[in-house]
Amino acid sequence: MLRVLGRRASTSHQWRNPVSLLQKCQFCIGVLPDGVDRQSPSFSQNSAIMNDYISQLKSHVQKVLGGGGAESVRRNRSRNKLLPRERIDRLLDPGSSFLELSQLAGHELYEEPLPSAGIITGIGPVHGRLCMFVANDPTVKGGTYYPITVKKHLRAQEIAAQCKLPCIYLVDSGGAYLPKQADVFPDRDNFGRIFYNEAQMFLYCWGAYIPAMADESVMVKGNGTIFLAGPPLVKAATGEEVSAEDLGGATVHCKTSGVSDYFAQDELHGLAIGRNIIKNFHMAGKLGIVNELQNIIPEFKEPVYDVKELRSIAPADHKQSFDIRSVIARIVDGSEFDEFKKLYGTTLVTGFARIFGQPVGIIGNNGILFNESALKGAHFIEICTQRNIPLVFLQNITGFMVGSRSEANGIAKSGAKMVMAVSCAKVPKITIIVGGSFGAGNYAMCGRAYSPNFMFLWPNARISVMGGAQAAGVLSQIERGNKKKQGIQWPKEEEEAFKAKVVEAYEKEGSSYYSTARLWDDGIIDPADTRKIIGLCISATTTNHAPEDTKYGVFRM
């Protein structure tokens, strides 16, 4: 407990001037006496010499601040790219300080100049959280890695690991400097060690392994590219001719491959996304109550949109689709939602928000689950468990995509990843069924069998292994096959009556009231109360809750 001590009152006039008293008594009580002779020749001489040293230092620093030279800087700007220190400045909190490390690394180390070893590292705050920055300087040898570049990068990682600082990588690099590959590539503390360390740290990457291994990564349209081998090497190895953008641009990796999570229109947009990523860090479970207090904001904004409109959003006919974002916008603080992997696996909506000041990760359905959707869901859940962020599932799901193409693409394997992530997540989980909840989609979206801390249904909710019409179709095929084996002709009227009976049973058993009567959930709620109920549930699950480490089984690749 913190105790604030009051100021002790003076008991005697002789204590009112402690300096004169110390001088008079010629001894120190807590304050060192000043033994410097400011009038001596050595004092002036030392000052003059030191001023020369400082002037020389400032000259060297000013030189490295120019990067690879005026021509390289001009070429960089012609591509609408910021310089690395400018990128860092736009990520840092306004008015804050930045401690740049090893500014003169590489000074006169090689025959050719290598300002700051071609990489800028340092510590500064983003949304009040100290972060380690690692930014390649593309104006210095194309941002390639010399041996000293690797060493400086590894030192930054070492400091970040010791101080438990999140790492922000601003990647603009051509990889290893090939003429010095023998000193860059093969040994333990060479280039590969960067990725080894990265696998064990908390990272945000903006920028082929560094962004691919980061917790979250941003790519800038037209500028950012990621590939294991660039167009020249691809042509030499395979004969294929392809542009850098088509090979590994932002569109490829944000929409198709899923390597990157956020698509930025330009650098400033990308840096703004980067600040949001750091804002959404929530490490309370790992770093203790101080961080808990930092992450929960007592003052919060109500949603921009009327929560009562939730009663009108979900259609009564489950065949009609609606955008789950319209629900999210009416339950989160200020209707602010930082969406994760927006362009990838688009039938699953994932992202960070706050509800009554508490950080939450939200997973909502916008259609059937495909391979990409399931992988995206598993990735997002891993991030939330790593940061001890409660999960809110908004279910409106018909299940996983089926068919020969989906099976060949590994839908069972992808779905299993998401199911495992949900099963093993040791964070508070709250499930709201806002529409349908069918089949294995119920499992992947944290249905009752996956032990959500709370699970509620809207009155329109339906829950069953599949829809009534689908069940009727499956069962009628089986029945028709059995009759055919017996040589019995099944009249059309009897088949329709059979199907109608199945549909009627599924309609009855899939009702929200059928579910709640059997305690398959924790109650049917007014959609307009969803925000308040989630807020109360989060409070109940996080108060006096000792965070647990999440341990997963084997994610089959």
JSON list of C-alpha atoms in Angstrom, two decimals, residues 297-439:
[
{"chain": "A", "resi": 297, "resn": "ILE", "atom": "CA", "xyz": [-10.48, 3.51, -18.93]},
{"chain": "A", "resi": 298, "resn": "PRO", "atom": "CA", "xyz": [-12.97, 4.72, -16.29]},
{"chain": "A", "resi": 299, "resn": "GLU", "atom": "CA", "xyz": [-14.40, 7.31, -18.68]},
{"chain": "A", "resi": 300, "resn": "PHE", "atom": "CA", "xyz": [-15.90, 5.91, -21.86]},
{"chain": "A", "resi": 301, "resn": "LYS", "atom": "CA", "xyz": [-18.10, 7.03, -24.72]},
{"chain": "A", "resi": 302, "resn": "GLU", "atom": "CA", "xyz": [-21.50, 5.57, -25.43]},
{"chain": "A", "resi": 303, "resn": "PRO", "atom": "CA", "xyz": [-22.04, 4.10, -28.91]},
{"chain": "A", "resi": 304, "resn": "VAL", "atom": "CA", "xyz": [-22.69, 6.65, -31.63]},
{"chain": "A", "resi": 305, "resn": "TYR", "atom": "CA", "xyz": [-25.78, 4.70, -32.70]},
{"chain": "A", "resi": 306, "resn": "ASP", "atom": "CA", "xyz": [-28.92, 3.95, -30.74]},
{"chain": "A", "resi": 307, "resn": "VAL", "atom": "CA", "xyz": [-28.69, 0.55, -29.00]},
{"chain": "A", "resi": 308, "resn": "LYS", "atom": "CA", "xyz": [-32.45, 0.13, -29.43]},
{"chain": "A", "resi": 309, "resn": "GLU", "atom": "CA", "xyz": [-31.85, -0.19, -33.16]},
{"chain": "A", "resi": 310, "resn": "LEU", "atom": "CA", "xyz": [-30.40, -3.64, -32.42]},
{"chain": "A", "resi": 311, "resn": "ARG", "atom": "CA", "xyz": [-34.02, -4.80, -32.23]},
{"chain": "A", "resi": 312, "resn": "SER", "atom": "CA", "xyz": [-34.41, -3.98, -35.92]},
{"chain": "A", "resi": 313, "resn": "ILE", "atom": "CA", "xyz": [-31.12, -5.18, -37.39]},
{"chain": "A", "resi": 314, "resn": "ALA", "atom": "CA", "xyz": [-31.30, -8.98, -37.30]},
{"chain": "A", "resi": 315, "resn": "PRO", "atom": "CA", "xyz": [-33.90, -10.26, -39.83]},
{"chain": "A", "resi": 316, "resn": "ALA", "atom": "CA", "xyz": [-36.50, -12.79, -38.73]},
{"chain": "A", "resi": 317, "resn": "ASP", "atom": "CA", "xyz": [-35.70, -14.84, -41.85]},
{"chain": "A", "resi": 318, "resn": "HIS", "atom": "CA", "xyz": [-32.29, -16.44, -41.29]},
{"chain": "A", "resi": 319, "resn": "LYS", "atom": "CA", "xyz": [-31.81, -16.76, -45.02]},
{"chain": "A", "resi": 320, "resn": "GLN", "atom": "CA", "xyz": [-31.40, -12.99, -45.16]},
{"chain": "A", "resi": 321, "resn": "SER", "atom": "CA", "xyz": [-27.91, -11.77, -44.37]},
{"chain": "A", "resi": 322, "resn": "PHE", "atom": "CA", "xyz": [-26.89, -8.65, -42.46]},
{"chain": "A", "resi": 323, "resn": "ASP", "atom": "CA", "xyz": [-23.56, -7.05, -41.63]},
{"chain": "A", "resi": 324, "resn": "ILE", "atom": "CA", "xyz": [-22.46, -8.02, -38.11]},
{"chain": "A", "resi": 325, "resn": "ARG", "atom": "CA", "xyz": [-20.60, -4.70, -37.95]},
{"chain": "A", "resi": 326, "resn": "SER", "atom": "CA", "xyz": [-23.97, -3.00, -37.49]},
{"chain": "A", "resi": 327, "resn": "VAL", "atom": "CA", "xyz": [-24.30, -4.93, -34.22]},
{"chain": "A", "resi": 328, "resn": "ILE", "atom": "CA", "xyz": [-20.72, -4.20, -33.16]},
{"chain": "A", "resi": 329, "resn": "ALA", "atom": "CA", "xyz": [-21.25, -0.48, -33.81]},
{"chain": "A", "resi": 330, "resn": "ARG", "atom": "CA", "xyz": [-24.06, -0.44, -31.24]},
{"chain": "A", "resi": 331, "resn": "ILE", "atom": "CA", "xyz": [-22.35, -2.29, -28.40]},
{"chain": "A", "resi": 332, "resn": "VAL", "atom": "CA", "xyz": [-18.79, -0.88, -28.29]},
{"chain": "A", "resi": 333, "resn": "ASP", "atom": "CA", "xyz": [-17.57, 2.39, -26.80]},
{"chain": "A", "resi": 334, "resn": "GLY", "atom": "CA", "xyz": [-17.90, 5.27, -29.24]},
{"chain": "A", "resi": 335, "resn": "SER", "atom": "CA", "xyz": [-18.75, 2.72, -31.99]},
{"chain": "A", "resi": 336, "resn": "GLU", "atom": "CA", "xyz": [-14.97, 2.52, -32.48]},
{"chain": "A", "resi": 337, "resn": "PHE", "atom": "CA", "xyz": [-13.70, -0.80, -33.84]},
{"chain": "A", "resi": 338, "resn": "ASP", "atom": "CA", "xyz": [-10.14, -1.56, -34.97]},
{"chain": "A", "resi": 339, "resn": "GLU", "atom": "CA", "xyz": [-10.72, -4.35, -37.44]},
{"chain": "A", "resi": 340, "resn": "PHE", "atom": "CA", "xyz": [-8.12, -7.12, -37.80]},
{"chain": "A", "resi": 341, "resn": "LYS", "atom": "CA", "xyz": [-7.39, -8.67, -41.22]},
{"chain": "A", "resi": 342, "resn": "LYS", "atom": "CA", "xyz": [-10.36, -6.84, -42.76]},
{"chain": "A", "resi": 343, "resn": "LEU", "atom": "CA", "xyz": [-9.61, -7.90, -46.36]},
{"chain": "A", "resi": 344, "resn": "TYR", "atom": "CA", "xyz": [-8.80, -11.56, -45.59]},
{"chain": "A", "resi": 345, "resn": "GLY", "atom": "CA", "xyz": [-11.34, -14.24, -44.69]},
{"chain": "A", "resi": 346, "resn": "THR", "atom": "CA", "xyz": [-14.10, -11.66, -45.00]},
{"chain": "A", "resi": 347, "resn": "THR", "atom": "CA", "xyz": [-16.92, -13.93, -43.75]},
{"chain": "A", "resi": 348, "resn": "LEU", "atom": "CA", "xyz": [-15.47, -13.62, -40.25]},
{"chain": "A", "resi": 349, "resn": "VAL", "atom": "CA", "xyz": [-15.16, -10.16, -38.69]},
{"chain": "A", "resi": 350, "resn": "THR", "atom": "CA", "xyz": [-12.48, -9.78, -36.01]},
{"chain": "A", "resi": 351, "resn": "GLY", "atom": "CA", "xyz": [-11.12, -6.76, -34.20]},
{"chain": "A", "resi": 352, "resn": "PHE", "atom": "CA", "xyz": [-10.45, -4.83, -31.03]},
{"chain": "A", "resi": 353, "resn": "ALA", "atom": "CA", "xyz": [-12.75, -2.47, -29.16]},
{"chain": "A", "resi": 354, "resn": "ARG", "atom": "CA", "xyz": [-13.74, -1.42, -25.66]},
{"chain": "A", "resi": 355, "resn": "ILE", "atom": "CA", "xyz": [-16.97, -2.00, -23.78]},
{"chain": "A", "resi": 356, "resn": "PHE", "atom": "CA", "xyz": [-17.41, 0.26, -20.74]},
{"chain": "A", "resi": 357, "resn": "GLY", "atom": "CA", "xyz": [-13.68, 0.97, -20.94]},
{"chain": "A", "resi": 358, "resn": "GLN", "atom": "CA", "xyz": [-12.62, -2.69, -20.88]},
{"chain": "A", "resi": 359, "resn": "PRO", "atom": "CA", "xyz": [-10.58, -3.93, -23.90]},
{"chain": "A", "resi": 360, "resn": "VAL", "atom": "CA", "xyz": [-12.29, -6.77, -25.77]},
{"chain": "A", "resi": 361, "resn": "GLY", "atom": "CA", "xyz": [-11.62, -8.88, -28.84]},
{"chain": "A", "resi": 362, "resn": "ILE", "atom": "CA", "xyz": [-14.75, -9.35, -30.96]},
{"chain": "A", "resi": 363, "resn": "ILE", "atom": "CA", "xyz": [-15.39, -12.23, -33.37]},
{"chain": "A", "resi": 364, "resn": "GLY", "atom": "CA", "xyz": [-18.56, -12.03, -35.46]},
{"chain": "A", "resi": 365, "resn": "ASN", "atom": "CA", "xyz": [-19.99, -13.94, -38.41]},
{"chain": "A", "resi": 366, "resn": "ASN", "atom": "CA", "xyz": [-20.69, -12.41, -41.80]},
{"chain": "A", "resi": 367, "resn": "GLY", "atom": "CA", "xyz": [-21.38, -15.68, -43.58]},
{"chain": "A", "resi": 368, "resn": "ILE", "atom": "CA", "xyz": [-20.17, -19.24, -43.80]},
{"chain": "A", "resi": 369, "resn": "LEU", "atom": "CA", "xyz": [-16.69, -20.15, -42.53]},
{"chain": "A", "resi": 370, "resn": "PHE", "atom": "CA", "xyz": [-14.10, -20.79, -45.24]},
{"chain": "A", "resi": 371, "resn": "ASN", "atom": "CA", "xyz": [-10.46, -21.90, -44.84]},
{"chain": "A", "resi": 372, "resn": "GLU", "atom": "CA", "xyz": [-9.28, -18.30, -44.67]},
{"chain": "A", "resi": 373, "resn": "SER", "atom": "CA", "xyz": [-11.97, -17.34, -42.16]},
{"chain": "A", "resi": 374, "resn": "ALA", "atom": "CA", "xyz": [-11.03, -20.16, -39.81]},
{"chain": "A", "resi": 375, "resn": "LEU", "atom": "CA", "xyz": [-7.30, -19.39, -40.00]},
{"chain": "A", "resi": 376, "resn": "LYS", "atom": "CA", "xyz": [-8.03, -15.72, -39.35]},
{"chain": "A", "resi": 377, "resn": "GLY", "atom": "CA", "xyz": [-10.15, -16.62, -36.33]},
{"chain": "A", "resi": 378, "resn": "ALA", "atom": "CA", "xyz": [-7.45, -18.87, -34.85]},
{"chain": "A", "resi": 379, "resn": "HIS", "atom": "CA", "xyz": [-4.81, -16.15, -35.38]},
{"chain": "A", "resi": 380, "resn": "PHE", "atom": "CA", "xyz": [-6.96, -13.51, -33.69]},
{"chain": "A", "resi": 381, "resn": "ILE", "atom": "CA", "xyz": [-7.77, -15.72, -30.71]},
{"chain": "A", "resi": 382, "resn": "GLU", "atom": "CA", "xyz": [-4.06, -16.42, -30.20]},
{"chain": "A", "resi": 383, "resn": "ILE", "atom": "CA", "xyz": [-3.36, -12.68, -30.05]},
{"chain": "A", "resi": 384, "resn": "CYS", "atom": "CA", "xyz": [-6.15, -12.09, -27.53]},
{"chain": "A", "resi": 385, "resn": "THR", "atom": "CA", "xyz": [-5.03, -14.93, -25.25]},
{"chain": "A", "resi": 386, "resn": "GLN", "atom": "CA", "xyz": [-1.44, -13.70, -25.42]},
{"chain": "A", "resi": 387, "resn": "ARG", "atom": "CA", "xyz": [-2.57, -10.26, -24.22]},
{"chain": "A", "resi": 388, "resn": "ASN", "atom": "CA", "xyz": [-5.26, -11.47, -21.80]},
{"chain": "A", "resi": 389, "resn": "ILE", "atom": "CA", "xyz": [-8.06, -9.74, -23.72]},
{"chain": "A", "resi": 390, "resn": "PRO", "atom": "CA", "xyz": [-11.61, -11.06, -23.11]},
{"chain": "A", "resi": 391, "resn": "LEU", "atom": "CA", "xyz": [-13.33, -12.49, -26.18]},
{"chain": "A", "resi": 392, "resn": "VAL", "atom": "CA", "xyz": [-16.88, -11.69, -27.32]},
{"chain": "A", "resi": 393, "resn": "PHE", "atom": "CA", "xyz": [-18.41, -14.05, -29.91]},
{"chain": "A", "resi": 394, "resn": "LEU", "atom": "CA", "xyz": [-21.37, -12.79, -31.97]},
{"chain": "A", "resi": 395, "resn": "GLN", "atom": "CA", "xyz": [-22.84, -15.89, -33.57]},
{"chain": "A", "resi": 396, "resn": "ASN", "atom": "CA", "xyz": [-24.83, -15.94, -36.79]},
{"chain": "A", "resi": 397, "resn": "ILE", "atom": "CA", "xyz": [-23.35, -18.98, -38.46]},
{"chain": "A", "resi": 398, "resn": "THR", "atom": "CA", "xyz": [-24.56, -21.74, -40.77]},
{"chain": "A", "resi": 399, "resn": "GLY", "atom": "CA", "xyz": [-21.34, -23.72, -40.46]},
{"chain": "A", "resi": 400, "resn": "PHE", "atom": "CA", "xyz": [-18.19, -24.42, -42.48]},
{"chain": "A", "resi": 401, "resn": "MET", "atom": "CA", "xyz": [-17.97, -24.50, -46.26]},
{"chain": "A", "resi": 402, "resn": "VAL", "atom": "CA", "xyz": [-18.36, -28.03, -47.62]},
{"chain": "A", "resi": 403, "resn": "GLY", "atom": "CA", "xyz": [-17.60, -29.69, -50.95]},
{"chain": "A", "resi": 404, "resn": "SER", "atom": "CA", "xyz": [-14.71, -31.41, -52.73]},
{"chain": "A", "resi": 405, "resn": "ARG", "atom": "CA", "xyz": [-12.80, -28.18, -53.30]},
{"chain": "A", "resi": 406, "resn": "SER", "atom": "CA", "xyz": [-13.03, -27.16, -49.65]},
{"chain": "A", "resi": 407, "resn": "GLU", "atom": "CA", "xyz": [-11.96, -30.61, -48.46]},
{"chain": "A", "resi": 408, "resn": "ALA", "atom": "CA", "xyz": [-8.99, -30.61, -50.82]},
{"chain": "A", "resi": 409, "resn": "ASN", "atom": "CA", "xyz": [-8.01, -27.18, -49.48]},
{"chain": "A", "resi": 410, "resn": "GLY", "atom": "CA", "xyz": [-8.05, -28.56, -45.93]},
{"chain": "A", "resi": 411, "resn": "ILE", "atom": "CA", "xyz": [-11.24, -27.08, -44.46]},
{"chain": "A", "resi": 412, "resn": "ALA", "atom": "CA", "xyz": [-11.25, -29.76, -41.75]},
{"chain": "A", "resi": 413, "resn": "LYS", "atom": "CA", "xyz": [-7.69, -28.87, -40.77]},
{"chain": "A", "resi": 414, "resn": "SER", "atom": "CA", "xyz": [-8.34, -25.12, -40.82]},
{"chain": "A", "resi": 415, "resn": "GLY", "atom": "CA", "xyz": [-11.54, -25.53, -38.84]},
{"chain": "A", "resi": 416, "resn": "ALA", "atom": "CA", "xyz": [-9.71, -27.67, -36.30]},
{"chain": "A", "resi": 417, "resn": "LYS", "atom": "CA", "xyz": [-7.21, -24.84, -35.72]},
{"chain": "A", "resi": 418, "resn": "MET", "atom": "CA", "xyz": [-10.00, -22.42, -34.83]},
{"chain": "A", "resi": 419, "resn": "VAL", "atom": "CA", "xyz": [-11.79, -24.99, -32.67]},
{"chain": "A", "resi": 420, "resn": "MET", "atom": "CA", "xyz": [-8.54, -25.70, -30.80]},
{"chain": "A", "resi": 421, "resn": "ALA", "atom": "CA", "xyz": [-7.89, -21.98, -30.31]},
{"chain": "A", "resi": 422, "resn": "VAL", "atom": "CA", "xyz": [-11.39, -21.50, -28.87]},
{"chain": "A", "resi": 423, "resn": "SER", "atom": "CA", "xyz": [-11.12, -24.60, -26.68]},
{"chain": "A", "resi": 424, "resn": "CYS", "atom": "CA", "xyz": [-7.79, -23.72, -25.13]},
{"chain": "A", "resi": 425, "resn": "ALA", "atom": "CA", "xyz": [-8.22, -19.95, -24.73]},
{"chain": "A", "resi": 426, "resn": "LYS", "atom": "CA", "xyz": [-7.84, -19.10, -21.03]},
{"chain": "A", "resi": 427, "resn": "VAL", "atom": "CA", "xyz": [-9.47, -15.68, -21.21]},
{"chain": "A", "resi": 428, "resn": "PRO", "atom": "CA", "xyz": [-13.05, -14.67, -20.37]},
{"chain": "A", "resi": 429, "resn": "LYS", "atom": "CA", "xyz": [-15.36, -15.70, -23.21]},
{"chain": "A", "resi": 430, "resn": "ILE", "atom": "CA", "xyz": [-18.88, -14.37, -23.74]},
{"chain": "A", "resi": 431, "resn": "THR", "atom": "CA", "xyz": [-21.11, -15.68, -26.53]},
{"chain": "A", "resi": 432, "resn": "ILE", "atom": "CA", "xyz": [-24.19, -13.93, -27.92]},
{"chain": "A", "resi": 433, "resn": "ILE", "atom": "CA", "xyz": [-26.25, -15.76, -30.56]},
{"chain": "A", "resi": 434, "resn": "VAL", "atom": "CA", "xyz": [-27.80, -13.01, -32.66]},
{"chain": "A", "resi": 435, "resn": "GLY", "atom": "CA", "xyz": [-29.09, -15.23, -35.47]},
{"chain": "A", "resi": 436, "resn": "GLY", "atom": "CA", "xyz": [-28.48, -18.85, -36.43]},
{"chain": "A", "resi": 437, "resn": "SER", "atom": "CA", "xyz": [-26.07, -21.22, -34.71]},
{"chain": "A", "resi": 438, "resn": "PHE", "atom": "CA", "xyz": [-25.72, -24.37, -36.74]},
{"chain": "A", "resi": 439, "resn": "GLY", "atom": "CA", "xyz": [-23.40, -27.37, -36.91]}
]
